[in-house]
GROMACS .gro file of C-alpha atoms in nm:
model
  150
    1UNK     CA    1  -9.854  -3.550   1.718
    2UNK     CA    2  -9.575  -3.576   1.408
    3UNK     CA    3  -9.686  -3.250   1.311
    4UNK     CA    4  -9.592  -3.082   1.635
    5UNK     CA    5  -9.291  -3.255   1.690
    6UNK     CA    6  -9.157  -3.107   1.332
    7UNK     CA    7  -9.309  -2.731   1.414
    8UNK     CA    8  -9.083  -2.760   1.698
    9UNK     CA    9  -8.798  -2.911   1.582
   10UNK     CA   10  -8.844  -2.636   1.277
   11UNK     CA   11  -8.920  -2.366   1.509
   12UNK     CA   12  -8.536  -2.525   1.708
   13UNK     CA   13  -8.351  -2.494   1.381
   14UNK     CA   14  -8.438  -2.123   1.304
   15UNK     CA   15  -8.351  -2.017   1.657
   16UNK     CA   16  -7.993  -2.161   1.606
   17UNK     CA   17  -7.948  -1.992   1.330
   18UNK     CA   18  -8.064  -1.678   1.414
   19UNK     CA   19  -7.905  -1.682   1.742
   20UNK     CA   20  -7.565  -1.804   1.543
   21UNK     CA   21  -7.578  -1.496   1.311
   22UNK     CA   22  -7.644  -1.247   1.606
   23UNK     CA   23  -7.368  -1.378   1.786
   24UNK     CA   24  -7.138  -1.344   1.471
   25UNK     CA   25  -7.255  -0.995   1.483
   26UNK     CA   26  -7.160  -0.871   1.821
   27UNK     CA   27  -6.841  -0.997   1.818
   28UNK     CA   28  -6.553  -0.777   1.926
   29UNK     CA   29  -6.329  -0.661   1.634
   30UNK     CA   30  -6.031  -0.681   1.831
   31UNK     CA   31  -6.006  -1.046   1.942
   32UNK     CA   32  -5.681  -1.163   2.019
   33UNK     CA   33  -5.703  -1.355   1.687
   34UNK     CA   34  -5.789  -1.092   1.491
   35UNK     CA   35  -5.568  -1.027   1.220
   36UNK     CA   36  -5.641  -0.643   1.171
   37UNK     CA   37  -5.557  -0.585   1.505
   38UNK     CA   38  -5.231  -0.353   1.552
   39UNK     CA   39  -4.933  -0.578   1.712
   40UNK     CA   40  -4.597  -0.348   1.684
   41UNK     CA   41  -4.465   0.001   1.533
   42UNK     CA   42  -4.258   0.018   1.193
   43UNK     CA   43  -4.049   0.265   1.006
   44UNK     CA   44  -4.144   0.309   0.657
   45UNK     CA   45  -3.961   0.498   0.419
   46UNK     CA   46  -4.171   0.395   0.094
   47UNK     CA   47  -4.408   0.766   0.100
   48UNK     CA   48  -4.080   0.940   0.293
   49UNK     CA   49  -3.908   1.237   0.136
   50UNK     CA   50  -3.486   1.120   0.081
   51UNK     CA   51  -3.338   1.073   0.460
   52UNK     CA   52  -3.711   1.047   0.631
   53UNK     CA   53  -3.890   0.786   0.746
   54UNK     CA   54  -4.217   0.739   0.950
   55UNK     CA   55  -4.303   0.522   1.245
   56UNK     CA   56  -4.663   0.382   1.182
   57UNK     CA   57  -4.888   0.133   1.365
   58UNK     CA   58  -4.877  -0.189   1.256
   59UNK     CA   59  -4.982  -0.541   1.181
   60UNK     CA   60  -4.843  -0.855   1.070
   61UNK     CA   61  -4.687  -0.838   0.735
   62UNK     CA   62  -4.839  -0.750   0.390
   63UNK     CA   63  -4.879  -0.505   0.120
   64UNK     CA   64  -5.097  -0.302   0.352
   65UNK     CA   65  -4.974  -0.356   0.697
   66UNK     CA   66  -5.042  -0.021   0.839
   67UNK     CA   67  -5.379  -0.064   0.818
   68UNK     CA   68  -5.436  -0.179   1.151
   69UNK     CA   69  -5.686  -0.131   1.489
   70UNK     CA   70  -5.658  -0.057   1.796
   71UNK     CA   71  -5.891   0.095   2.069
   72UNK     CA   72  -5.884   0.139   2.480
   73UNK     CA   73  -5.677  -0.108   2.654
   74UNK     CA   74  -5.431  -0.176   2.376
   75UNK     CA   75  -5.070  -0.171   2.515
   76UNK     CA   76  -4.729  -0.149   2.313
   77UNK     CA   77  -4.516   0.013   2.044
   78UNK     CA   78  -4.784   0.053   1.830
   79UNK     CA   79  -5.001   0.289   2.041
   80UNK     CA   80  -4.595   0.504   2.110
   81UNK     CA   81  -4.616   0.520   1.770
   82UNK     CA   82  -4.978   0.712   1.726
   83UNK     CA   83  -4.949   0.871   2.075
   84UNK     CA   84  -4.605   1.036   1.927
   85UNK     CA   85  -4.741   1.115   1.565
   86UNK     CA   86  -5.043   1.316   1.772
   87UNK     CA   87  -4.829   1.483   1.983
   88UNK     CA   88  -4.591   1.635   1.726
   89UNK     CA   89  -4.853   1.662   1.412
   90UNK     CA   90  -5.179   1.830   1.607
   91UNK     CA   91  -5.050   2.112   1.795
   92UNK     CA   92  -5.431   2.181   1.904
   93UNK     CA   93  -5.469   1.828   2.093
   94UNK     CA   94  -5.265   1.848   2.456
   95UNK     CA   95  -4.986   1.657   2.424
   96UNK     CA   96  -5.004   1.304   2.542
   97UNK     CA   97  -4.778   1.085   2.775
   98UNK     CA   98  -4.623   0.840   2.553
   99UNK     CA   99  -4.627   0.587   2.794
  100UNK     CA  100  -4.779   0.298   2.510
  101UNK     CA  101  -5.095   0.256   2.691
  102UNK     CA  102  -5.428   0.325   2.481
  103UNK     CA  103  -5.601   0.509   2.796
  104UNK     CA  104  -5.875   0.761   2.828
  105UNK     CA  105  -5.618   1.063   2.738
  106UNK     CA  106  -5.544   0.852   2.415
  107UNK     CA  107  -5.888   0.765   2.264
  108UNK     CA  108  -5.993   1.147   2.384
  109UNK     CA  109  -5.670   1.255   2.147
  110UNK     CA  110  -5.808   1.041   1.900
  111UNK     CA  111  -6.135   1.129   1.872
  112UNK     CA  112  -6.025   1.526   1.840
  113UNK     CA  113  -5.804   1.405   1.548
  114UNK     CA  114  -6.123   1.227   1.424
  115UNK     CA  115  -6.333   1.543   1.513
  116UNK     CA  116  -6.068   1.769   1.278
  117UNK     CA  117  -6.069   1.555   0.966
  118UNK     CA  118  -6.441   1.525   0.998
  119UNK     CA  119  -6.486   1.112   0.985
  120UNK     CA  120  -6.662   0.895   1.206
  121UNK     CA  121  -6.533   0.988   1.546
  122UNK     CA  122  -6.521   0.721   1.785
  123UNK     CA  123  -6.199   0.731   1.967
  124UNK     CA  124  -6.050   0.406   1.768
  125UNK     CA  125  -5.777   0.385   1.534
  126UNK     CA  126  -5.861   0.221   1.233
  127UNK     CA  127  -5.852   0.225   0.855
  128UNK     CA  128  -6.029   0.589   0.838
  129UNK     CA  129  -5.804   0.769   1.098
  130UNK     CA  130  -5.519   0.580   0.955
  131UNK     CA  131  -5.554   0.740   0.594
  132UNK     CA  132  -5.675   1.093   0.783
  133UNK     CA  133  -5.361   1.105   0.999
  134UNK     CA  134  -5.084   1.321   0.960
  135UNK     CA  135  -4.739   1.145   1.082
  136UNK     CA  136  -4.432   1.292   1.154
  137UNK     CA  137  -4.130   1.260   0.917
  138UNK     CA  138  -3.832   1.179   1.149
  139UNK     CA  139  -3.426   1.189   1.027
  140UNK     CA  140  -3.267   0.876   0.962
  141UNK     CA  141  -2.943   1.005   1.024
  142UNK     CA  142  -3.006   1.084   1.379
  143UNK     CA  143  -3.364   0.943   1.433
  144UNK     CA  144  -3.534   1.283   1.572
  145UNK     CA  145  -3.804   1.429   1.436
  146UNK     CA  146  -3.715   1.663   1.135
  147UNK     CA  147  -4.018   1.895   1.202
  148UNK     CA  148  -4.234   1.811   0.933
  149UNK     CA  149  -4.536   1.582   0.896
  150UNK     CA  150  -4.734   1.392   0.616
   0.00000   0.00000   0.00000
């Protein structure tokens, strides 16, 4: 009777933990707590030719800030930011509304960005399309785009 009472309490235990782990794993990367996730739009001028700067995505604050996600759904500056850098760096992609909302014209944009610098294309913005994007150099004297992107 002991014996069964510890298979099952054994057999319990490893359930918990498996279940636990396989939880952890389908979690959503873009939980309101997560600290990847893209929160506003910055200008940068550290990578900028003299008089330039470029308005990136964004997160928090840190060395590597622009390193951020966002996906479907996601609302704000940020998603301006990459709807605007599309629409005046990829000539090929229809332009976009930039209305801030990361909608189904957005993550198709996206993905045909993806699709051009040949990385995993899955309509997200993240690390990969991050360092594959080109972003548009705009004037600091007047704060239009200067025609140029990098």
């Amino acid at each position: 009777m002991n014996r069964n009472r510890f298979k099952v309490g054994a057999i319990s235990a490893i359930i918990g933990v498996v279940s636990t782990l396989l939880v952890g794993l389908t979690a959503s990367p873009a939980s309101a707590a997560d600290p990847w996730e893209c929160t506003k739009a910055t200008k940068t001028t550290s990578s900028s030719p003299s008089g330039r700067y470029q308005y990136l995505p964004a997160r928090g604050i840190g060395a590597s800030h622009y390193i951020c996600w966002m996906a479907y759904g996601t609302r704000g500056d940020e998603v301006k930011a990459l709807q605007a850098a599309i629409n005046h760096c990829y000539n090929s992609i229809p332009n976009l509304v930039p209305d801030g909302i990361y909608g189904d014209a957005t993550k198709a944009a996206v993905r045909a960005v993806q699709t051009q610098h040949r990385i995993h294309v899955d309509g997200e913005y993240g690390e990969d399309t991050y360092y594959a994007m080109m972003f548009p150099l705009y004037r600091i004297v007047d704060n239009e785009f200067s025609g140029a992107c990098k």
